[in-house]
């Protein structure tokens, strides 16, 4: 490049009195030689590093794109997995709620059944107690009635009475029983 510029300066300094637009075969020859020499030097020294740099940049971009795609796929997989886990968690929550409701219903039924059983037992016990008290009262009355009947019969036998007197004594006896 330096040679090209220096040759241009020599031509412009005025050796032949021509202008820059005139065709000069010597100048064309040296310009072509300088260009080819510069091309060879650039090819040997700069072309490979430039191509290598471009190739490295291309590889870096490809790898970056591949990493980005891999990261995107991984993110999508994680998202899908999280969605599945969330769905499973919701399903588990619904199961737990259903089990809780079922347990509460069973407990309610059990408590009601136990309450009914306890109430029936209390009623049966009270009925048995009432029956026992009635039986005691009946036995007591039976004994008293038997004693009173014996006493009345004894009075009747002691006093040999006619039929009217016997009826009066029995009626009086019944009245006495009614009063007591």
Short mmCIF file of C-alpha atoms in Angstrom, two decimals:
data_model
loop_
_atom_site.label_atom_id
_atom_site.label_comp_id
_atom_site.label_asym_id
_atom_site.label_seq_id
_atom_site.Cartn_x
_atom_site.Cartn_y
_atom_site.Cartn_z
CA UNK A 1 0.00 0.00 0.00
CA UNK A 2 2.87 2.29 0.87
CA UNK A 3 4.46 1.55 -2.51
CA UNK A 4 1.25 2.42 -4.31
CA UNK A 5 1.00 5.77 -2.57
CA UNK A 6 4.63 6.61 -3.19
CA UNK A 7 4.27 5.82 -6.92
CA UNK A 8 1.24 8.09 -7.07
CA UNK A 9 3.25 10.88 -5.51
CA UNK A 10 6.06 10.48 -8.04
CA UNK A 11 3.63 10.69 -10.90
CA UNK A 12 1.96 13.73 -9.55
CA UNK A 13 5.28 15.51 -9.02
CA UNK A 14 5.35 16.15 -12.71
CA UNK A 15 7.77 13.89 -14.60
CA UNK A 16 6.21 13.84 -18.01
CA UNK A 17 3.75 16.64 -17.58
CA UNK A 18 0.73 14.29 -17.67
CA UNK A 19 -2.22 14.20 -15.35
CA UNK A 20 -3.46 11.43 -13.15
CA UNK A 21 -6.05 10.41 -15.71
CA UNK A 22 -3.52 9.65 -18.45
CA UNK A 23 -2.81 5.99 -19.11
CA UNK A 24 0.76 5.13 -18.24
CA UNK A 25 1.78 1.49 -18.85
CA UNK A 26 4.59 1.60 -16.30
CA UNK A 27 2.27 2.85 -13.64
CA UNK A 28 -0.32 0.16 -14.44
CA UNK A 29 2.39 -2.52 -14.26
CA UNK A 30 3.65 -1.38 -10.88
CA UNK A 31 0.14 -0.90 -9.56
CA UNK A 32 -0.81 -4.47 -10.51
CA UNK A 33 2.46 -5.82 -9.00
CA UNK A 34 1.87 -3.86 -5.80
CA UNK A 35 -1.73 -5.06 -5.62
CA UNK A 36 -0.75 -8.71 -6.16
CA UNK A 37 2.07 -8.43 -3.63
CA UNK A 38 -0.30 -6.88 -1.13
CA UNK A 39 -2.85 -9.64 -1.86
CA UNK A 40 -0.21 -12.38 -1.27
CA UNK A 41 0.96 -10.74 1.96
CA UNK A 42 -2.63 -10.37 3.20
CA UNK A 43 -3.40 -13.97 2.23
CA UNK A 44 -0.40 -15.34 4.11
CA UNK A 45 -0.60 -13.08 7.13
CA UNK A 46 -4.17 -11.83 7.55
CA UNK A 47 -6.52 -14.05 5.52
CA UNK A 48 -6.18 -17.17 7.71
CA UNK A 49 -6.59 -15.26 10.99
CA UNK A 50 -9.63 -13.44 9.57
CA UNK A 51 -11.18 -16.72 8.36
CA UNK A 52 -10.29 -18.41 11.65
CA UNK A 53 -11.85 -15.54 13.56
CA UNK A 54 -14.99 -15.72 11.43
CA UNK A 55 -15.12 -19.50 11.82
CA UNK A 56 -14.67 -19.21 15.59
CA UNK A 57 -17.38 -16.59 15.75
CA UNK A 58 -19.69 -18.79 13.68
CA UNK A 59 -18.99 -21.78 15.95
CA UNK A 60 -19.55 -19.63 19.04
CA UNK A 61 -22.88 -18.43 17.67
CA UNK A 62 -23.92 -22.00 16.77
CA UNK A 63 -22.98 -23.24 20.24
CA UNK A 64 -24.83 -20.34 21.85
CA UNK A 65 -27.94 -21.11 19.81
CA UNK A 66 -27.66 -24.82 20.68
CA UNK A 67 -27.24 -23.99 24.38
CA UNK A 68 -30.20 -21.64 24.21
CA UNK A 69 -32.32 -24.33 22.53
CA UNK A 70 -31.20 -26.89 25.12
CA UNK A 71 -32.00 -24.47 27.94
CA UNK A 72 -35.38 -23.77 26.37
CA UNK A 73 -36.14 -27.50 26.11
CA UNK A 74 -35.06 -28.03 29.72
CA UNK A 75 -37.21 -25.11 30.84
CA UNK A 76 -40.19 -26.55 28.94
CA UNK A 77 -39.59 -29.97 30.51
CA UNK A 78 -39.36 -28.41 33.97
CA UNK A 79 -42.54 -26.45 33.28
CA UNK A 80 -44.36 -29.64 32.20
CA UNK A 81 -43.07 -31.48 35.25
CA UNK A 82 -44.20 -28.64 37.50
CA UNK A 83 -47.62 -28.66 35.85
CA UNK A 84 -47.88 -32.42 36.45
CA UNK A 85 -46.80 -32.01 40.07
CA UNK A 86 -49.32 -29.22 40.57
CA UNK A 87 -52.07 -31.38 39.08
CA UNK A 88 -51.03 -34.27 41.34
CA UNK A 89 -50.98 -31.97 44.36
CA UNK A 90 -54.47 -30.71 43.53
CA UNK A 91 -55.65 -34.29 43.09
CA UNK A 92 -54.11 -35.28 46.43
CA UNK A 93 -55.73 -32.27 48.09
CA UNK A 94 -59.12 -33.29 46.68
CA UNK A 95 -58.57 -36.84 47.94
CA UNK A 96 -57.63 -35.59 51.42
CA UNK A 97 -60.69 -33.34 51.50
CA UNK A 98 -62.92 -36.22 50.38
CA UNK A 99 -61.38 -38.51 52.98
CA UNK A 100 -61.90 -35.85 55.65
CA UNK A 101 -65.55 -35.50 54.68
CA UNK A 102 -66.01 -39.25 54.66
CA UNK A 103 -64.32 -39.55 58.06
CA UNK A 104 -66.54 -36.77 59.45
CA UNK A 105 -69.67 -38.47 58.09
CA UNK A 106 -68.60 -41.82 59.55
CA UNK A 107 -67.82 -40.18 62.89
CA UNK A 108 -71.19 -38.42 62.86
CA UNK A 109 -72.98 -41.70 62.10
CA UNK A 110 -71.01 -43.49 64.80
CA UNK A 111 -71.78 -40.80 67.40
CA UNK A 112 -75.48 -40.84 66.47
CA UNK A 113 -75.56 -44.63 66.67
CA UNK A 114 -73.82 -44.60 70.06
CA UNK A 115 -76.23 -41.92 71.29
CA UNK A 116 -79.22 -43.96 70.13
CA UNK A 117 -77.78 -47.08 71.77
CA UNK A 118 -77.13 -45.21 75.02
CA UNK A 119 -80.63 -43.66 74.98
CA UNK A 120 -82.19 -47.08 74.33
CA UNK A 121 -80.17 -48.54 77.19
CA UNK A 122 -81.28 -45.76 79.53
CA UNK A 123 -84.90 -46.23 78.48
CA UNK A 124 -84.62 -50.01 78.91
CA UNK A 125 -83.00 -49.56 82.34
CA UNK A 126 -85.73 -47.10 83.38
CA UNK A 127 -88.43 -49.45 82.07
CA UNK A 128 -86.89 -52.35 83.98
CA UNK A 129 -86.73 -50.23 87.14
CA UNK A 130 -90.37 -49.20 86.70
CA UNK A 131 -91.34 -52.82 86.12
CA UNK A 132 -89.42 -53.88 89.22
CA UNK A 133 -91.07 -51.15 91.33
CA UNK A 134 -94.49 -52.13 89.97
CA UNK A 135 -93.79 -55.77 90.82
CA UNK A 136 -92.66 -54.81 94.33
CA UNK A 137 -95.78 -52.67 94.79
CA UNK A 138 -97.96 -55.45 93.42
CA UNK A 139 -96.36 -58.04 95.73
CA UNK A 140 -96.71 -55.67 98.67
CA UNK A 141 -100.35 -54.99 97.84
CA UNK A 142 -100.95 -58.66 97.26
CA UNK A 143 -99.61 -59.43 100.74
CA UNK A 144 -101.67 -56.66 102.31
CA UNK A 145 -104.80 -57.73 100.43
CA UNK A 146 -104.26 -61.31 101.52
CA UNK A 147 -103.80 -60.16 105.11
CA UNK A 148 -106.86 -57.95 104.96
CA UNK A 149 -108.89 -60.73 103.34
CA UNK A 150 -107.83 -63.13 106.09
CA UNK A 151 -108.75 -60.53 108.71
CA UNK A 152 -112.11 -59.96 107.06
CA UNK A 153 -112.75 -63.67 106.78
CA UNK A 154 -111.84 -64.07 110.42
CA UNK A 155 -114.31 -61.36 111.42
CA UNK A 156 -116.98 -62.98 109.31
CA UNK A 157 -116.37 -66.37 110.79
CA UNK A 158 -116.32 -65.08 114.36
CA UNK A 159 -119.54 -63.40 114.03
CA UNK A 160 -121.93 -65.70 112.52
CA UNK A 161 -123.81 -63.25 110.55
CA UNK A 162 -126.57 -63.36 108.11
CA UNK A 163 -126.23 -62.49 104.49
CA UNK A 164 -127.01 -58.79 104.90
CA UNK A 165 -124.40 -58.32 107.57
CA UNK A 166 -121.83 -60.18 105.49
CA UNK A 167 -122.51 -57.91 102.51
CA UNK A 168 -122.24 -54.86 104.75
CA UNK A 169 -118.93 -56.08 106.19
CA UNK A 170 -117.54 -56.82 102.69
CA UNK A 171 -118.70 -53.41 101.43
CA UNK A 172 -117.17 -51.70 104.44
CA UNK A 173 -113.99 -53.65 103.86
CA UNK A 174 -113.88 -52.58 100.21
CA UNK A 175 -114.48 -48.98 101.23
CA UNK A 176 -111.67 -49.23 103.76
CA UNK A 177 -109.39 -50.58 101.03
CA UNK A 178 -110.36 -47.74 98.70
CA UNK A 179 -109.55 -45.14 101.34
CA UNK A 180 -106.15 -46.54 102.15
#
